[in-house]
Coordinates of C-alpha atoms and ligand atoms in Angstrom, one line a residue:
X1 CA -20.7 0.0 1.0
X2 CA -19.1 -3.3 1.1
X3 CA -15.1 -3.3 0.4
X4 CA -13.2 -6.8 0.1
X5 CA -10.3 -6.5 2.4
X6 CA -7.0 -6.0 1.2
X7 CA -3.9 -7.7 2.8
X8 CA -0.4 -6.6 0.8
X9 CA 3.2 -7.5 2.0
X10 CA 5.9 -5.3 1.5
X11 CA 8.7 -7.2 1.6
X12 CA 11.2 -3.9 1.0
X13 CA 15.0 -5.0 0.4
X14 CA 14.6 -8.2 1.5
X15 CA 14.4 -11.5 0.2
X16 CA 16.7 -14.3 -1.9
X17 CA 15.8 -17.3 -3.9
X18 CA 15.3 -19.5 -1.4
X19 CA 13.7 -17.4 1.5
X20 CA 11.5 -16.4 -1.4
X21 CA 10.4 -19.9 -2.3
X22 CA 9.4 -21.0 1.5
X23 CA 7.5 -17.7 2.4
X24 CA 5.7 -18.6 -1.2
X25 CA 4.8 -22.0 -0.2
X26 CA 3.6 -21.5 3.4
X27 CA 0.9 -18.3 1.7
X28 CA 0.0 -21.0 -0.4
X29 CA -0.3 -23.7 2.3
X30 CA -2.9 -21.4 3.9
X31 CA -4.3 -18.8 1.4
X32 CA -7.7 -20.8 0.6
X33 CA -8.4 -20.5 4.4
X34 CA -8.7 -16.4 3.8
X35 CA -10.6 -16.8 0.6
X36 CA -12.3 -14.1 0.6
X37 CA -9.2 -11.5 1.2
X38 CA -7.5 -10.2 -1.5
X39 CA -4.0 -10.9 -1.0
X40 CA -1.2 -9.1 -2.7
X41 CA 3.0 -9.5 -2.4
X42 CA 5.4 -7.0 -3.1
X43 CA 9.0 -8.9 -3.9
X44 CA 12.2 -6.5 -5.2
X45 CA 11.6 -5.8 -8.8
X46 CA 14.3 -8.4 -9.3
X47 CA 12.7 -11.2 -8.0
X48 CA 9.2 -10.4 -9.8
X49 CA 9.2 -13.1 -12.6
X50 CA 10.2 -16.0 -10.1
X51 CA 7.7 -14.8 -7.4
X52 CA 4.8 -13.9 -10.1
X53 CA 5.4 -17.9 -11.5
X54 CA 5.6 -19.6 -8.1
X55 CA 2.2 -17.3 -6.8
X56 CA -0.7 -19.6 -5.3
X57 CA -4.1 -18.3 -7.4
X58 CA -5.5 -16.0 -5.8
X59 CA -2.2 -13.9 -4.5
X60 CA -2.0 -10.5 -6.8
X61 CA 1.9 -9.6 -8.1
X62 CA 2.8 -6.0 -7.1
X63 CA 6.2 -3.5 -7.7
X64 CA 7.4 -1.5 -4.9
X65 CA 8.3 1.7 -7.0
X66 CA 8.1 2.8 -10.7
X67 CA 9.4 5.3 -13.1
X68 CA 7.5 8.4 -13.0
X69 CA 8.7 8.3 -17.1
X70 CA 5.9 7.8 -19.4
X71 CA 8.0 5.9 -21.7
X72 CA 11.0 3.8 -21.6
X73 CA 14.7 4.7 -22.4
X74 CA 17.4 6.4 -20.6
X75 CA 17.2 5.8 -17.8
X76 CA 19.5 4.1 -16.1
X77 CA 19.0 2.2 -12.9
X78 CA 14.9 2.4 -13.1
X79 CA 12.1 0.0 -14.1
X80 CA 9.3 1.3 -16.3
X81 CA 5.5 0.4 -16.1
X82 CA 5.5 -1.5 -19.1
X83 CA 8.0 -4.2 -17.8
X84 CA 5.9 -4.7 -14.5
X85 CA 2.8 -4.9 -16.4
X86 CA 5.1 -7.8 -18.5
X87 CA 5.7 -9.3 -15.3
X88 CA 2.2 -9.6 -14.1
X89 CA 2.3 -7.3 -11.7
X90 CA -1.4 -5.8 -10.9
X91 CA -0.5 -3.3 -8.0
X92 CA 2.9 -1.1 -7.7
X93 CA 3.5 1.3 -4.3
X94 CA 3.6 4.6 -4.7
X95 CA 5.3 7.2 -2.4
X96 CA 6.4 4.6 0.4
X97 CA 7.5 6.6 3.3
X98 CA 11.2 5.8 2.5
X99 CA 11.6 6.8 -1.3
X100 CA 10.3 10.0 0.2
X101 CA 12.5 10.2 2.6
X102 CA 15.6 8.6 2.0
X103 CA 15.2 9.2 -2.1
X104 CA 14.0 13.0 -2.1
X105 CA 10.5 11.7 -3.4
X106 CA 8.8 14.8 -3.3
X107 CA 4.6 14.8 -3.6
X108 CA 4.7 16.6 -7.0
X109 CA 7.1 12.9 -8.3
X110 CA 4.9 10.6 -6.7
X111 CA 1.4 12.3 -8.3
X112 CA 4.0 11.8 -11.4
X113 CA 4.7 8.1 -10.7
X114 CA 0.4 7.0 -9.5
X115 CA -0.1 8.6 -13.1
X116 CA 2.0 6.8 -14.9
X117 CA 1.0 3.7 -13.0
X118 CA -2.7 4.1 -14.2
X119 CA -1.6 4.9 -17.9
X120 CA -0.2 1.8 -18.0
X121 CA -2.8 -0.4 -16.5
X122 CA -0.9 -0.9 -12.9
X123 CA -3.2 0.0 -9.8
X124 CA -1.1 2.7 -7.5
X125 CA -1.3 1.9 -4.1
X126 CA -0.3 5.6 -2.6
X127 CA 1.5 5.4 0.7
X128 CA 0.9 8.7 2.8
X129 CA 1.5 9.4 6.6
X130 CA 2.5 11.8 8.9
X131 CA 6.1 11.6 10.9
X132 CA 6.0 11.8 14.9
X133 CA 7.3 15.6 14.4
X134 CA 4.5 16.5 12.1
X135 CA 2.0 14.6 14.3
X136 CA 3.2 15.9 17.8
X137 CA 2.8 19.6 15.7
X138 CA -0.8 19.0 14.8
X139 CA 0.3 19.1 11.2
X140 CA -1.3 15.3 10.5
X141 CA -4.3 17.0 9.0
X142 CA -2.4 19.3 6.8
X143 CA 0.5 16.3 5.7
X144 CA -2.2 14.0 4.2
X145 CA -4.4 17.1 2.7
X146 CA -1.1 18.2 1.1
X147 CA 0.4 14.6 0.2
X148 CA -3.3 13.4 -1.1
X149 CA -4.3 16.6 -3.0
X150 CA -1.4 16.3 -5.1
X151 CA -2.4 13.2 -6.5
X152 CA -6.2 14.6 -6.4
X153 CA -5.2 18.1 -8.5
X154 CA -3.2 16.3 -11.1
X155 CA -5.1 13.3 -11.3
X156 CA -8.4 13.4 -10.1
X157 CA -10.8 12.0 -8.3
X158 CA -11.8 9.9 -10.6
X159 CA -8.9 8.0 -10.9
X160 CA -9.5 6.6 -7.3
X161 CA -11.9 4.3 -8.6
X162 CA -9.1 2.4 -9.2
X163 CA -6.4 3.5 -6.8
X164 CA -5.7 2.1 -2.9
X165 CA -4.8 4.4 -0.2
X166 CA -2.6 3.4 2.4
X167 CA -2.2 5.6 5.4
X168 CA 1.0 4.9 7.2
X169 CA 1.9 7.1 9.6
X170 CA 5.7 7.2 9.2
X171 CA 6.0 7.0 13.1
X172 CA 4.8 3.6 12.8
X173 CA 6.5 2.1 10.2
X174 CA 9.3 -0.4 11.2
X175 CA 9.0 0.4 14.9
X176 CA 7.0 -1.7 16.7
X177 CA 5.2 1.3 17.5
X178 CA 1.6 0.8 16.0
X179 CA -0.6 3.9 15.6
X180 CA -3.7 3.3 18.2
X181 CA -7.5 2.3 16.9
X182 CA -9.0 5.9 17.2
X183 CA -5.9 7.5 15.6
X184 CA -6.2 5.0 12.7
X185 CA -9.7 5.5 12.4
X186 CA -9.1 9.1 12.7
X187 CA -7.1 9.8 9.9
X188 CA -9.1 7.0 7.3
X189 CA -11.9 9.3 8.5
X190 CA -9.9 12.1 7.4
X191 CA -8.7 10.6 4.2
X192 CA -12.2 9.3 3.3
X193 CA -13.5 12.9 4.0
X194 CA -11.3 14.1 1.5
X195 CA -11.8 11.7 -1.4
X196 CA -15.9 12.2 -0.7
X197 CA -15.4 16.4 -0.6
X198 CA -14.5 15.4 -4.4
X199 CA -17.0 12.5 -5.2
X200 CA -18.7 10.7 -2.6
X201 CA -19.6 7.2 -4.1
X202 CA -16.1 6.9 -5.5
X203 CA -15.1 7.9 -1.5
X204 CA -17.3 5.0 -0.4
X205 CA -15.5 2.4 -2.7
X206 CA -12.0 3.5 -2.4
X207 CA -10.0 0.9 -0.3
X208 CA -7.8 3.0 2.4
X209 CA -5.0 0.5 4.2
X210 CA -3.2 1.1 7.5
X211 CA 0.4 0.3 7.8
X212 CA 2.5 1.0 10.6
X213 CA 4.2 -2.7 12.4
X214 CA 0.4 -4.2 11.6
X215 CA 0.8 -7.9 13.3
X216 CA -1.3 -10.6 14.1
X217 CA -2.0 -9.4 17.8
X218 CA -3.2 -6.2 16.4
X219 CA -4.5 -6.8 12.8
X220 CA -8.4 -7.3 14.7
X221 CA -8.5 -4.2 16.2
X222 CA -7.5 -2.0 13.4
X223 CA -9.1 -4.0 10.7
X224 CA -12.5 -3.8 12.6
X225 CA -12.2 -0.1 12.1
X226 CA -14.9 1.1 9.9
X227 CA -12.5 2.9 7.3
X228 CA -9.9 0.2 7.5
X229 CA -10.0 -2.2 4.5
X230 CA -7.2 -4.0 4.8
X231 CA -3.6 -3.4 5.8
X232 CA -0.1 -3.1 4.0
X233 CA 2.5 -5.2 6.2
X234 CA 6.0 -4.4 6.0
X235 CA 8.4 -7.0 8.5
X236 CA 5.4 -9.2 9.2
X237 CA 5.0 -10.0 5.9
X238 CA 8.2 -11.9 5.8
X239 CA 6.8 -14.8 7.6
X240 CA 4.2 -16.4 6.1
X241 CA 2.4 -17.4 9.6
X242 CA 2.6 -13.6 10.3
X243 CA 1.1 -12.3 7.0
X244 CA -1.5 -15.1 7.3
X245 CA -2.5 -14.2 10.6
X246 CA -2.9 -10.8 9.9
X247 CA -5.2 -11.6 6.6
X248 CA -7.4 -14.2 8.9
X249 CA -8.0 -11.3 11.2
X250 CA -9.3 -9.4 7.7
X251 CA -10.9 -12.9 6.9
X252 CA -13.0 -13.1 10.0
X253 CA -14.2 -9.4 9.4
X254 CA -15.2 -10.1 6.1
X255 CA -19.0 -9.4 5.2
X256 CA -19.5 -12.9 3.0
Ligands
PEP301 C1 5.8 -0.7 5.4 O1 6.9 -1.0 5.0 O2 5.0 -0.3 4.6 C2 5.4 -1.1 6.7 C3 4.1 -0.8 7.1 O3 6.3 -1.7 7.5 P1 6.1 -2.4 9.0 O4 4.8 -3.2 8.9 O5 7.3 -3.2 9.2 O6 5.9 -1.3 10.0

């Protein structure tokens, strides 16, 4: 089954008015070159409405978190569904690596926050991974069963027909330290496995991203990957050379 790449940019806590404009316009001064990517930007929430207006066609608005709440209220210091959906956001993260661990996210919450998501029209992009402890344990295996079965049992299956995965071994993530071909192809193996233990053609469809310091000297290699669709790009999505490199690898791997 054919599965359009998907390159998305985490940009975490980083960003201002003005970097924001010039990473903007040099993904616009190049996006038609990886036409056939999808390309996706996550900004802080805060900076959603002037990112979402100053998007080149073609780029897709996504949230880095949400409220797990099904409606709005009191809540102080979070940003309900409804509002990104306002904001024309299409995607929203869900269970980065570090809201689970630096903000007690616990599997249970972010099954909470990828329904909520799809309630509301938003697609959840789930973030799971294994850290180097876990890994070096041989507990990989049972980390994503666990992490992906919660959204599985409380969800279903069939709400990964419209739903991204993104495998990101925590190891990986900010480190320069990229998770090899065979171990990314490995666990998307896994993960796909999974998913097609519950429904098989919904398996076949569902995109699964790596993440883990993806950059442009390594974006070809993992991408090629058969159960690699795309990737989700943390720091080199800050530089718009970087992130463009890294879709034109996806680009050049695209099945027209
Ligand atoms: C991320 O934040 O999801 C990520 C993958 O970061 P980096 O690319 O910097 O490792």
């Amino acid at each position: 089954m054919t599965r359009q790449y998907l390159v998305a940019g985490n940009w975490k806590m980083n960003g201002s008015l003005k970097a924001n404009a010039e990473l903007l316009s040099g993904i616009a001064a190049q996006a038609a070159t990886v036409a056939d990517v999808e390309l996706m930007v996550c900004p802080p929430s805060v900076y959603l409405d002037s990112v979402g207006r100053a998007l080149s066609a073609g780029v897709a608005l996504g949230a880095q978190n949400l409220s797990e709440q099904a409606k709005p209220g009191a809540f102080t210091g979070e940003v309900h569904g409804t509002m990104l959906v306002e904001f024309g956001c299409r995607y929203v993260l869900v269970g980065h690596s570090e809201r689970r661990a630096l903000y007690g996210e616990t599997d249970q919450r972010v099954a909470e926050k990828y329904q909520t998501a799809q309630t509301l029209g938003l697609i959840p992009v789930l973030c799971i991974g294994e850290t180097l402890e876990e890994r070096e344990s041989g507990a990989t295996e049972l980390v994503l069963s666990r992490q992906l079965d919660a959204v599985l049992d409380r969800c279903g299956i069939a709400s990964f027909q419209s739903a991204v995965v993104a495998y990101e071994p925590v190891w990986a993530i900010g480190t320069g330290k990229t998770a090899s071909r065979e171990q990314a192809q490995a666990a998307h193996a896994f993960l796909r496995g999974l998913l097609a233990g519950r429904d098989a053609k919904i398996a076949g469809s569902t995109r699964l991203l790596y993440g883990g310091s993806c950059r442009p000297d390594n974006a070809h290699e993992l991408f090629s990957c058969a159960d690699i669709d795309g990737g989700l790009i943390g720091g080199a999505s800050l530089k718009a050379s970087d992130f463009l490199a890294i879709a034109a690898a996806a680009q050049s791997l695209s099945k027209a």
